[in-house]
Tab-separated table of N, CA, C and O in Angstrom:
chain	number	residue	atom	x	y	z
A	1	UNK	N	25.168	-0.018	4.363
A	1	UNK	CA	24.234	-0.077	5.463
A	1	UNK	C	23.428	-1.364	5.355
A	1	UNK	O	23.299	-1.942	4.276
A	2	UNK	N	22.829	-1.851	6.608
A	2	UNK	CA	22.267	-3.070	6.405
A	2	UNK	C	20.769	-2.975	6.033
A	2	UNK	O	20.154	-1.912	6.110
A	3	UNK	N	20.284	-3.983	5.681
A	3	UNK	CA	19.023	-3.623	4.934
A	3	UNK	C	17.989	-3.102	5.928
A	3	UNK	O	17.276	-2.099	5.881
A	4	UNK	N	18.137	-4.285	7.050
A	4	UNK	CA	16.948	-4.283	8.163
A	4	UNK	C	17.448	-2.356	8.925
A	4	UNK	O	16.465	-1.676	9.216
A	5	UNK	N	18.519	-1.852	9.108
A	5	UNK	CA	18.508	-0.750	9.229
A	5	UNK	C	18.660	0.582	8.475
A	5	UNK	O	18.983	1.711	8.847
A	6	UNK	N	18.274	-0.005	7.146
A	6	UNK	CA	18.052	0.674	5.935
A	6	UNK	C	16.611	1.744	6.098
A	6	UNK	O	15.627	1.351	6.724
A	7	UNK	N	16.664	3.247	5.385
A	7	UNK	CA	15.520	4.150	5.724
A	7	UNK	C	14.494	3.495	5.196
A	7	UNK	O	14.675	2.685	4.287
A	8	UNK	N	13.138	3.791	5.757
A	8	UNK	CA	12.229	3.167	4.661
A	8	UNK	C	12.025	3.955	3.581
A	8	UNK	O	12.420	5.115	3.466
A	9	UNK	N	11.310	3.229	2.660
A	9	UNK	CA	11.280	4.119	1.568
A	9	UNK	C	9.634	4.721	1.108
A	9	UNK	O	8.642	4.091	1.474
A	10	UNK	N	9.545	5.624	0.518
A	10	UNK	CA	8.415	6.627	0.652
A	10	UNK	C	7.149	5.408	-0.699
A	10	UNK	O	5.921	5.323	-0.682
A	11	UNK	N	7.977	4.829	-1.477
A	11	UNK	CA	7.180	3.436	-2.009
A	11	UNK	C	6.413	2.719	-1.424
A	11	UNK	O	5.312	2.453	-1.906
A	12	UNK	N	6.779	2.293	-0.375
A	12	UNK	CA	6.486	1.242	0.712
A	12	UNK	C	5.284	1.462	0.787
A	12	UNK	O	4.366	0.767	0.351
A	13	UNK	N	5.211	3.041	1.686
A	13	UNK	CA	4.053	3.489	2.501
A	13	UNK	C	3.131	3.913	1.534
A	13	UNK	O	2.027	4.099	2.047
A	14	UNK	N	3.163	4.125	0.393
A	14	UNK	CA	1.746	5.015	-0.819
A	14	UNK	C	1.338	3.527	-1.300
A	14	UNK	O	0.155	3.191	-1.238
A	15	UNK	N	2.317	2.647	-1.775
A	15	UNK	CA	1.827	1.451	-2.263
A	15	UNK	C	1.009	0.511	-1.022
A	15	UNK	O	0.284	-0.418	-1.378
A	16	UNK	N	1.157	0.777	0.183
A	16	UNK	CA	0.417	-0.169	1.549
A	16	UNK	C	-0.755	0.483	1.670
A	16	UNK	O	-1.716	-0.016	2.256
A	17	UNK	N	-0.779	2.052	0.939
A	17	UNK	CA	-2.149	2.726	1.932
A	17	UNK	C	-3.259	2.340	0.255
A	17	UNK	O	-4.462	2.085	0.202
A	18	UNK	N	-2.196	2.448	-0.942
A	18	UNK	CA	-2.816	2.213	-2.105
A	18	UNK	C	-4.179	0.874	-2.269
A	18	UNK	O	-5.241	0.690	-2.864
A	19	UNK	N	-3.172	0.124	-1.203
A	19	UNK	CA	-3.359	-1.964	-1.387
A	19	UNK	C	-4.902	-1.792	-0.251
A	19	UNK	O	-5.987	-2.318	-0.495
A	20	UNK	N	-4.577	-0.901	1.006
A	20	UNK	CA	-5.765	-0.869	1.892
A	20	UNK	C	-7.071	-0.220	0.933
A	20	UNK	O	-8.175	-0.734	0.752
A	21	UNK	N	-6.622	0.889	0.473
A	21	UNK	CA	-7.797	1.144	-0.153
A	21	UNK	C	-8.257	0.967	-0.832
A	21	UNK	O	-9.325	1.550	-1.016
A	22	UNK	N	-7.869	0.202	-1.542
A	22	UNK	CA	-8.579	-0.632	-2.291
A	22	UNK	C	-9.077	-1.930	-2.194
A	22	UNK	O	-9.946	-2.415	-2.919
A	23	UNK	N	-8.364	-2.601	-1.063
A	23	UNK	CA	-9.159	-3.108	-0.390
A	23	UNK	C	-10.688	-2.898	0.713
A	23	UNK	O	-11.658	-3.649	0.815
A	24	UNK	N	-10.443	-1.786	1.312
A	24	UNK	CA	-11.634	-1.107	1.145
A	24	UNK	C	-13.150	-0.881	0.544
A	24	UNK	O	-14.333	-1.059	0.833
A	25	UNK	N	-12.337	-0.391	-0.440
A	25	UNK	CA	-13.453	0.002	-1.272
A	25	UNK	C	-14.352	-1.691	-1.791
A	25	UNK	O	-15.523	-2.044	-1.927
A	26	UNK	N	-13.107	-2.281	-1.927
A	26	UNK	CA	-14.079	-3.874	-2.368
A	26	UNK	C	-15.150	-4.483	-1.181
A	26	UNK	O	-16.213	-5.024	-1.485
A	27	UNK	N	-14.614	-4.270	0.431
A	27	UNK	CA	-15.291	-4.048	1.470
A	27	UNK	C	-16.722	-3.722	0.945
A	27	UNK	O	-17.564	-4.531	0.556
A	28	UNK	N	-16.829	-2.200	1.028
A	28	UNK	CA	-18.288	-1.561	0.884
A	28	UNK	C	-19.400	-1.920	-0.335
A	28	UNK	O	-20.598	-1.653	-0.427
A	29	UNK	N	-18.292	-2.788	-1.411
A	29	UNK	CA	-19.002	-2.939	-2.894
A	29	UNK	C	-19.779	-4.605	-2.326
A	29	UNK	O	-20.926	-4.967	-2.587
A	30	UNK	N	-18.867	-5.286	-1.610
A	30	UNK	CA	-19.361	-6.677	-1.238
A	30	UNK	C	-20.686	-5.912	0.390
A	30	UNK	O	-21.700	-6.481	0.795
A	31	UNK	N	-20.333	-5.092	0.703
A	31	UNK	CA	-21.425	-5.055	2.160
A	31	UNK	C	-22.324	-4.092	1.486
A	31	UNK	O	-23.456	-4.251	1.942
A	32	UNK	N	-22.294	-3.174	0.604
A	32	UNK	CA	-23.429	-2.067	0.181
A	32	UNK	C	-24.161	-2.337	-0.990
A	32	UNK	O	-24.999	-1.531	-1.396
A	33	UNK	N	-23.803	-3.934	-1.867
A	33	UNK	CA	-24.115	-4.037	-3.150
A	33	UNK	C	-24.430	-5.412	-2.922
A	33	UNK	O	-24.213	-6.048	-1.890
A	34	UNK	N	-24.958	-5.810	-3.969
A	34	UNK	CA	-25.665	-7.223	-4.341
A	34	UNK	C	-24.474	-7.795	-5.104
A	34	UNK	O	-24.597	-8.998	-5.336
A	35	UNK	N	-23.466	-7.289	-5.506
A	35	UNK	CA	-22.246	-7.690	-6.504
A	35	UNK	C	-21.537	-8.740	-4.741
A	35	UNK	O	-21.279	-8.325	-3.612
A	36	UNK	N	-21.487	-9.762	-5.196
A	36	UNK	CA	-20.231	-10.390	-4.812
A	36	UNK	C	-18.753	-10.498	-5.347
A	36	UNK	O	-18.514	-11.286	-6.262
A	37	UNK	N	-17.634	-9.628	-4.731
A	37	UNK	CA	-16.349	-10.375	-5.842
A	37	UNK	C	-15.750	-11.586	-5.445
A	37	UNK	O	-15.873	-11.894	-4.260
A	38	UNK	N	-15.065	-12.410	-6.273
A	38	UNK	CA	-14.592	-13.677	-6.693
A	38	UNK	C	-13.393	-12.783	-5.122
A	38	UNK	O	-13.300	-11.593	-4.820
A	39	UNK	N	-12.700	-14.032	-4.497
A	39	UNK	CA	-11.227	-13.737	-3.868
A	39	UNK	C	-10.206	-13.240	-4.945
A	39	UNK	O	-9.464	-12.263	-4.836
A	40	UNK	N	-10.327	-14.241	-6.180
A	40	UNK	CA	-9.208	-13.932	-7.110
A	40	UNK	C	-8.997	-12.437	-7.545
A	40	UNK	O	-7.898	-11.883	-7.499
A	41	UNK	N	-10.343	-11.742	-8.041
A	41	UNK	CA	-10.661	-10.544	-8.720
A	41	UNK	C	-10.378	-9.510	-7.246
A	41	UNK	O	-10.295	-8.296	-7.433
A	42	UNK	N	-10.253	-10.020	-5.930
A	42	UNK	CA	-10.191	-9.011	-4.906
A	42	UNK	C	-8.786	-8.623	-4.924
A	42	UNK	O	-8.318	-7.484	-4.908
A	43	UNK	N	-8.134	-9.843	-4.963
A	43	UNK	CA	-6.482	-10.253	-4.553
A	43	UNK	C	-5.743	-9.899	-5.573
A	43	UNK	O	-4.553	-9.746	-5.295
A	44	UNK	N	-6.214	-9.618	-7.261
A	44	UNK	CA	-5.472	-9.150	-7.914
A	44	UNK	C	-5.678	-7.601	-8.441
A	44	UNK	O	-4.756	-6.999	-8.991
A	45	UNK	N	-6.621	-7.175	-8.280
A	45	UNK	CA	-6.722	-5.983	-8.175
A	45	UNK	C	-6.490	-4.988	-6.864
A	45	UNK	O	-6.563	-3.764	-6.760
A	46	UNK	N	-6.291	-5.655	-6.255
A	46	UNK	CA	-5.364	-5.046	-4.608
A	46	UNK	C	-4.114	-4.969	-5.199
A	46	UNK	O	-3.478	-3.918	-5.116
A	47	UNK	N	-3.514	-6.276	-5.992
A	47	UNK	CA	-1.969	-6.006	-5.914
A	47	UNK	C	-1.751	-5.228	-7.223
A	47	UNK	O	-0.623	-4.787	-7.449
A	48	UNK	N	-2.717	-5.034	-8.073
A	48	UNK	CA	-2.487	-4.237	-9.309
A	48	UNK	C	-2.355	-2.927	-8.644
A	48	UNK	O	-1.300	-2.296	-8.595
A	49	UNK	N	-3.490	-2.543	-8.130
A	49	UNK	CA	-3.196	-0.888	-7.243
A	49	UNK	C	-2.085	-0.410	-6.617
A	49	UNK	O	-1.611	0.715	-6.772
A	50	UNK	N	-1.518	-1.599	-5.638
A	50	UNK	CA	-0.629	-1.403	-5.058
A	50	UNK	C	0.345	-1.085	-6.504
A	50	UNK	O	0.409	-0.028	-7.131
A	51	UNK	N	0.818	-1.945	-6.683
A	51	UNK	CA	2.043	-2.035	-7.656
A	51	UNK	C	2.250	-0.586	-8.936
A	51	UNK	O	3.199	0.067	-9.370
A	52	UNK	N	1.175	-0.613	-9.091
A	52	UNK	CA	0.794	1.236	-10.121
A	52	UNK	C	0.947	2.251	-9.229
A	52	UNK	O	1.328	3.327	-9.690
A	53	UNK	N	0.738	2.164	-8.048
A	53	UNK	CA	1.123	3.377	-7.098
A	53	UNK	C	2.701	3.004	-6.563
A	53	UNK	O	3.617	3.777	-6.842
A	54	UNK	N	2.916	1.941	-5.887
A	54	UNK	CA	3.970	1.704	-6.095
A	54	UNK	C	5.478	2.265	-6.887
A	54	UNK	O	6.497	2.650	-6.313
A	55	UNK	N	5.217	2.158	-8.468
A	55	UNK	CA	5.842	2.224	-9.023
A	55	UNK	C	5.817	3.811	-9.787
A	55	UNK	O	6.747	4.224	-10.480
A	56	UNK	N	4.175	4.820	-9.412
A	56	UNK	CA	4.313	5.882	-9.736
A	56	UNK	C	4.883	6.863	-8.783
A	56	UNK	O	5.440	7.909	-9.115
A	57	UNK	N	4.704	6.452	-7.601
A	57	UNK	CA	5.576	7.661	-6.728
A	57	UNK	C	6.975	7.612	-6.657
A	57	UNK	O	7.632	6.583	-6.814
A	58	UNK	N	7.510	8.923	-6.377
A	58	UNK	CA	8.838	9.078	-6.378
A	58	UNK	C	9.522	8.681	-5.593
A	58	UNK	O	9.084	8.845	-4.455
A	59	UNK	N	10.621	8.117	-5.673
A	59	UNK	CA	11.222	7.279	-4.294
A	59	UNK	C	12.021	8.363	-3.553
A	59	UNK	O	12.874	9.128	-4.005
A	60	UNK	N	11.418	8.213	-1.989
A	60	UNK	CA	12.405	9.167	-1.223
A	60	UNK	C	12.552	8.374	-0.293
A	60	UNK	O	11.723	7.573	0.139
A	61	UNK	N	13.766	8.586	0.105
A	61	UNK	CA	14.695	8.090	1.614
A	61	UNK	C	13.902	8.664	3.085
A	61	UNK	O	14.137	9.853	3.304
A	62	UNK	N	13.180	8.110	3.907
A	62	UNK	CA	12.747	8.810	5.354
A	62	UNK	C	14.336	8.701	5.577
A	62	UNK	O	15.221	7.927	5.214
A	63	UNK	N	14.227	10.174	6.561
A	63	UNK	CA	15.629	9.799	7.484
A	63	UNK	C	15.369	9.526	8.610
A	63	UNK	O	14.385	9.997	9.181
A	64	UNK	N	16.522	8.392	9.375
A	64	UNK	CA	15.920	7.516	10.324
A	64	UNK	C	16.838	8.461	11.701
A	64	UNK	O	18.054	8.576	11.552
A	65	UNK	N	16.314	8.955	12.709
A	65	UNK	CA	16.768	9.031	14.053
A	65	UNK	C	16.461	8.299	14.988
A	65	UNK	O	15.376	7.758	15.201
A	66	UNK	N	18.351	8.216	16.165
A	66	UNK	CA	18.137	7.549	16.839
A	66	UNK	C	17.211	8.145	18.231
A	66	UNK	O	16.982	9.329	18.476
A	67	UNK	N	16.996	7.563	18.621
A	67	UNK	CA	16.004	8.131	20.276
A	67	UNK	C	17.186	7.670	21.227
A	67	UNK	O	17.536	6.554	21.611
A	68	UNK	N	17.670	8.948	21.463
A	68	UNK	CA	18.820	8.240	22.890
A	68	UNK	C	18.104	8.464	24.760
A	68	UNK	O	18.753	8.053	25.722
């Protein structure tokens, strides 16, 4: 099967909602706190989250239907 019509995978979506929320949360710490973070310390601890959730959930296949 080709990639671009390949199922997505259940990784994708826990590791994207992982990366938002934690992006997030750095949101409210920079608008509700006197702490400023560095970009670097934002940008690598977004992709650390992502990547630990990422790599802890179980991979499942969505199954894809067509809409005729």
């Amino acid at each position: 099967m080709n990639r671009i019509t390949s199922p997505a995978s259940s990784t994708i979506t826990w590791a994207t909602l992982a990366g938002f929320g934690a992006s997030f949360v750095w949101g409210l710490v920079d608008t509700f706190t006197d702490v400023e973070p560095s970009l670097g310390l934002v940008g690598a601890s977004v992709a650390l989250a992502s990547g630990i959730v990422g790599k802890l959930v179980t991979e499942k296949q969505y199954k894809m239907t067509l809409i005729k």
